[in-house]
mmCIF file of C-alpha atoms in Angstrom:
data_model
loop_
_atom_site.group_PDB
_atom_site.id
_atom_site.type_symbol
_atom_site.label_atom_id
_atom_site.label_comp_id
_atom_site.label_asym_id
_atom_site.label_seq_id
_atom_site.Cartn_x
_atom_site.Cartn_y
_atom_site.Cartn_z
ATOM 1 C CA MET A 10 118.783 9.867 3.339
ATOM 2 C CA ASN A 11 116.143 7.135 3.424
ATOM 3 C CA THR A 12 117.875 3.810 3.958
ATOM 4 C CA ILE A 13 116.810 0.908 5.614
ATOM 5 C CA ILE A 14 119.436 1.127 8.574
ATOM 6 C CA PHE A 15 117.866 4.678 9.102
ATOM 7 C CA ARG A 16 114.307 3.915 9.081
ATOM 8 C CA THR A 17 115.094 1.332 11.550
ATOM 9 C CA ILE A 18 116.803 3.202 14.111
ATOM 10 C CA ALA A 19 115.021 6.532 13.662
ATOM 11 C CA PRO A 20 112.324 5.145 15.848
ATOM 12 C CA LEU A 21 114.506 4.643 19.008
ATOM 13 C CA ILE A 22 116.403 7.878 18.289
ATOM 14 C CA VAL A 23 113.323 9.653 18.772
ATOM 15 C CA ALA A 24 112.434 7.995 21.844
ATOM 16 C CA ILE A 25 115.331 8.888 23.083
ATOM 17 C CA MET A 26 115.450 12.683 21.796
ATOM 18 C CA LEU A 27 111.401 12.919 23.507
ATOM 19 C CA VAL A 28 112.745 11.677 26.469
ATOM 20 C CA PHE A 29 115.529 13.700 26.956
ATOM 21 C CA SER A 30 113.835 16.682 25.958
ATOM 22 C CA VAL A 31 111.026 16.298 28.888
ATOM 23 C CA TYR A 32 114.184 16.014 31.224
ATOM 24 C CA VAL A 33 115.945 19.292 29.847
ATOM 25 C CA CYS A 34 112.379 21.063 30.078
ATOM 26 C CA LEU A 35 111.690 19.864 33.574
ATOM 27 C CA ARG A 36 115.053 20.930 34.860
ATOM 28 C CA GLY A 37 115.292 24.103 33.094
ATOM 29 C CA HIS A 38 114.086 26.801 35.986
ATOM 30 C CA ASN A 39 116.993 25.971 38.483
ATOM 31 C CA GLU A 40 119.545 24.767 36.021
ATOM 32 C CA PRO A 41 120.579 25.363 32.326
ATOM 33 C CA GLY A 42 117.797 23.771 29.802
ATOM 34 C CA GLY A 43 113.876 25.024 30.064
ATOM 35 C CA GLY A 44 110.784 25.110 27.924
ATOM 36 C CA PHE A 45 112.805 26.869 24.515
ATOM 37 C CA ILE A 46 115.661 24.086 24.648
ATOM 38 C CA GLY A 47 113.527 21.256 25.009
ATOM 39 C CA GLY A 48 110.905 22.087 22.369
ATOM 40 C CA LEU A 49 113.303 22.247 19.900
ATOM 41 C CA ILE A 50 114.957 18.953 20.817
ATOM 42 C CA ALA A 51 110.989 17.390 20.730
ATOM 43 C CA ALA A 52 110.568 19.011 17.629
ATOM 44 C CA SER A 53 113.874 17.763 15.977
ATOM 45 C CA ALA A 54 112.897 14.487 17.040
ATOM 46 C CA ILE A 55 109.835 14.566 14.810
ATOM 47 C CA ALA A 56 111.713 16.289 12.219
ATOM 48 C CA ILE A 57 114.003 12.745 12.286
ATOM 49 C CA LEU A 58 110.851 11.098 12.403
ATOM 50 C CA GLY A 59 109.622 12.784 9.266
ATOM 51 C CA THR A 60 112.724 12.125 7.340
ATOM 52 C CA ALA A 61 112.485 8.635 8.238
ATOM 53 C CA ILE A 62 108.637 7.635 7.730
ATOM 54 C CA GLY A 63 107.476 10.425 5.729
ATOM 55 C CA PRO A 64 105.581 13.519 6.814
ATOM 56 C CA ALA A 65 102.268 12.010 6.413
ATOM 57 C CA ALA A 66 103.048 9.431 9.159
ATOM 58 C CA ALA A 67 105.089 11.634 11.408
ATOM 59 C CA ARG A 68 101.709 13.473 11.717
ATOM 60 C CA ARG A 69 99.397 10.471 12.294
ATOM 61 C CA ALA A 70 101.721 9.232 15.081
ATOM 62 C CA LEU A 71 101.415 12.812 16.428
ATOM 63 C CA HIS A 72 97.530 12.374 16.916
ATOM 64 C CA ILE A 73 97.175 15.890 17.110
ATOM 65 C CA ASP A 74 98.123 18.740 14.683
ATOM 66 C CA PRO A 75 101.233 20.377 15.662
ATOM 67 C CA MET A 76 99.751 24.248 15.747
ATOM 68 C CA ASN A 77 96.981 22.677 17.814
ATOM 69 C CA ILE A 78 99.706 21.602 20.362
ATOM 70 C CA ALA A 79 101.001 25.592 19.798
ATOM 71 C CA GLY A 80 98.237 27.217 20.433
ATOM 72 C CA PHE A 81 97.561 24.788 23.944
ATOM 73 C CA GLY A 82 100.658 26.178 24.599
ATOM 74 C CA VAL A 83 99.984 29.543 24.535
ATOM 75 C CA PHE A 84 97.185 28.949 26.692
ATOM 76 C CA MET A 85 99.072 27.271 29.305
ATOM 77 C CA ALA A 86 101.785 30.229 29.191
ATOM 78 C CA ALA A 87 99.307 32.582 29.838
ATOM 79 C CA PHE A 88 97.156 30.738 32.246
ATOM 80 C CA SER A 89 100.170 30.586 34.740
ATOM 81 C CA GLY A 90 100.492 34.033 34.554
ATOM 82 C CA LEU A 91 97.194 34.848 35.574
ATOM 83 C CA LEU A 92 96.720 32.361 38.462
ATOM 84 C CA SER A 93 98.849 34.941 40.500
ATOM 85 C CA LEU A 94 96.222 37.403 39.944
ATOM 86 C CA PHE A 95 93.956 35.388 42.143
ATOM 87 C CA THR A 96 95.952 35.593 44.932
ATOM 88 C CA GLY A 97 96.491 39.852 44.502
ATOM 89 C CA SER A 98 100.146 39.563 43.220
ATOM 90 C CA PRO A 99 101.336 41.153 40.063
ATOM 91 C CA PHE A 100 101.141 39.518 37.121
ATOM 92 C CA MET A 101 103.762 36.304 36.740
ATOM 93 C CA THR A 102 104.547 36.188 40.236
ATOM 94 C CA SER A 103 105.510 32.552 41.391
ATOM 95 C CA ILE A 104 103.104 30.257 43.074
ATOM 96 C CA TRP A 105 104.429 27.411 44.956
ATOM 97 C CA LEU A 106 102.413 24.204 45.986
ATOM 98 C CA TYR A 107 104.694 21.209 47.741
ATOM 99 C CA LEU A 108 103.138 18.109 47.661
ATOM 100 C CA ASN A 109 103.927 15.559 50.192
ATOM 101 C CA LEU A 110 104.282 12.141 49.094
ATOM 102 C CA GLY A 111 105.503 9.737 51.334
ATOM 103 C CA ASP A 112 109.104 10.423 52.267
ATOM 104 C CA THR A 113 109.545 13.128 49.350
ATOM 105 C CA THR A 114 108.444 15.841 48.927
ATOM 106 C CA VAL A 115 107.409 17.566 45.171
ATOM 107 C CA PRO A 116 107.655 21.015 44.443
ATOM 108 C CA LEU A 117 105.085 22.299 41.697
ATOM 109 C CA SER A 118 105.024 25.697 40.520
ATOM 110 C CA THR A 119 103.738 27.901 37.794
ATOM 111 C CA PRO A 120 106.989 28.762 36.400
ATOM 112 C CA MET A 121 107.103 25.123 35.532
ATOM 113 C CA VAL A 122 103.730 25.296 33.989
ATOM 114 C CA PHE A 123 105.264 28.382 32.098
ATOM 115 C CA ASP A 124 107.739 26.335 31.011
ATOM 116 C CA ILE A 125 105.627 23.468 29.683
ATOM 117 C CA GLY A 126 103.357 25.978 27.815
ATOM 118 C CA VAL A 127 106.701 27.269 25.967
ATOM 119 C CA PHE A 128 108.272 23.674 25.287
ATOM 120 C CA LEU A 129 104.519 22.978 23.537
ATOM 121 C CA VAL A 130 104.383 26.396 21.582
ATOM 122 C CA VAL A 131 108.286 25.779 20.459
ATOM 123 C CA PHE A 132 107.270 21.894 19.860
ATOM 124 C CA GLY A 133 104.264 22.497 17.941
ATOM 125 C CA THR A 134 105.944 25.630 15.764
ATOM 126 C CA ILE A 135 108.757 23.916 14.985
ATOM 127 C CA ALA A 136 107.079 20.503 14.066
ATOM 128 C CA ALA A 137 104.763 22.381 11.855
ATOM 129 C CA ILE A 138 107.032 23.798 10.172
ATOM 130 C CA ALA A 139 109.481 20.672 9.540
ATOM 131 C CA LEU A 140 107.030 18.537 8.363
ATOM 132 C CA GLY A 141 105.733 21.114 6.018
ATOM 133 C CA LEU A 142 109.027 21.448 4.751
ATOM 134 C CA GLU A 143 109.459 17.834 4.051
ATOM 135 C CA GLY A 144 106.678 18.395 1.398
ATOM 136 C CA ASP A 145 103.223 16.852 2.642
ATOM 137 C CA GLY A 146 101.417 20.007 2.282
ATOM 138 C CA GLY A 147 99.808 19.583 5.354
ATOM 139 C CA GLU A 148 97.631 17.308 4.453
ATOM 140 C CA ARG A 149 96.403 13.935 7.052
ATOM 141 C CA SER A 150 95.735 11.009 5.850
#
């Protein structure tokens, strides 16, 4: 299914899916969602892009190898757990930082860093699998 209509509309679909995946990832600690489902949505967007423009072009659009993204995600997830050891707390204990920005307070936490790490692991792994199955053999051109 590589029609002109699909190739034309695919970038719009991909952009909407990527924004939605970030939204789902960031709201996931307190509501349904999180890094896993956000990563699946983002990887699905890359699979759609690979189907529309070809896997080699989709890899060029990513600029970074998907498996490197997954590896960095594993590092982020582990790092979020190790931060609690510096406070004398058990591994994976939540640490919260509240930033006052004008009239609003933005909470940052280690569970959010963990969710972003999971997002990157799932996105990188599934995107690499999807682009590999689409047939470019993993070569960057």
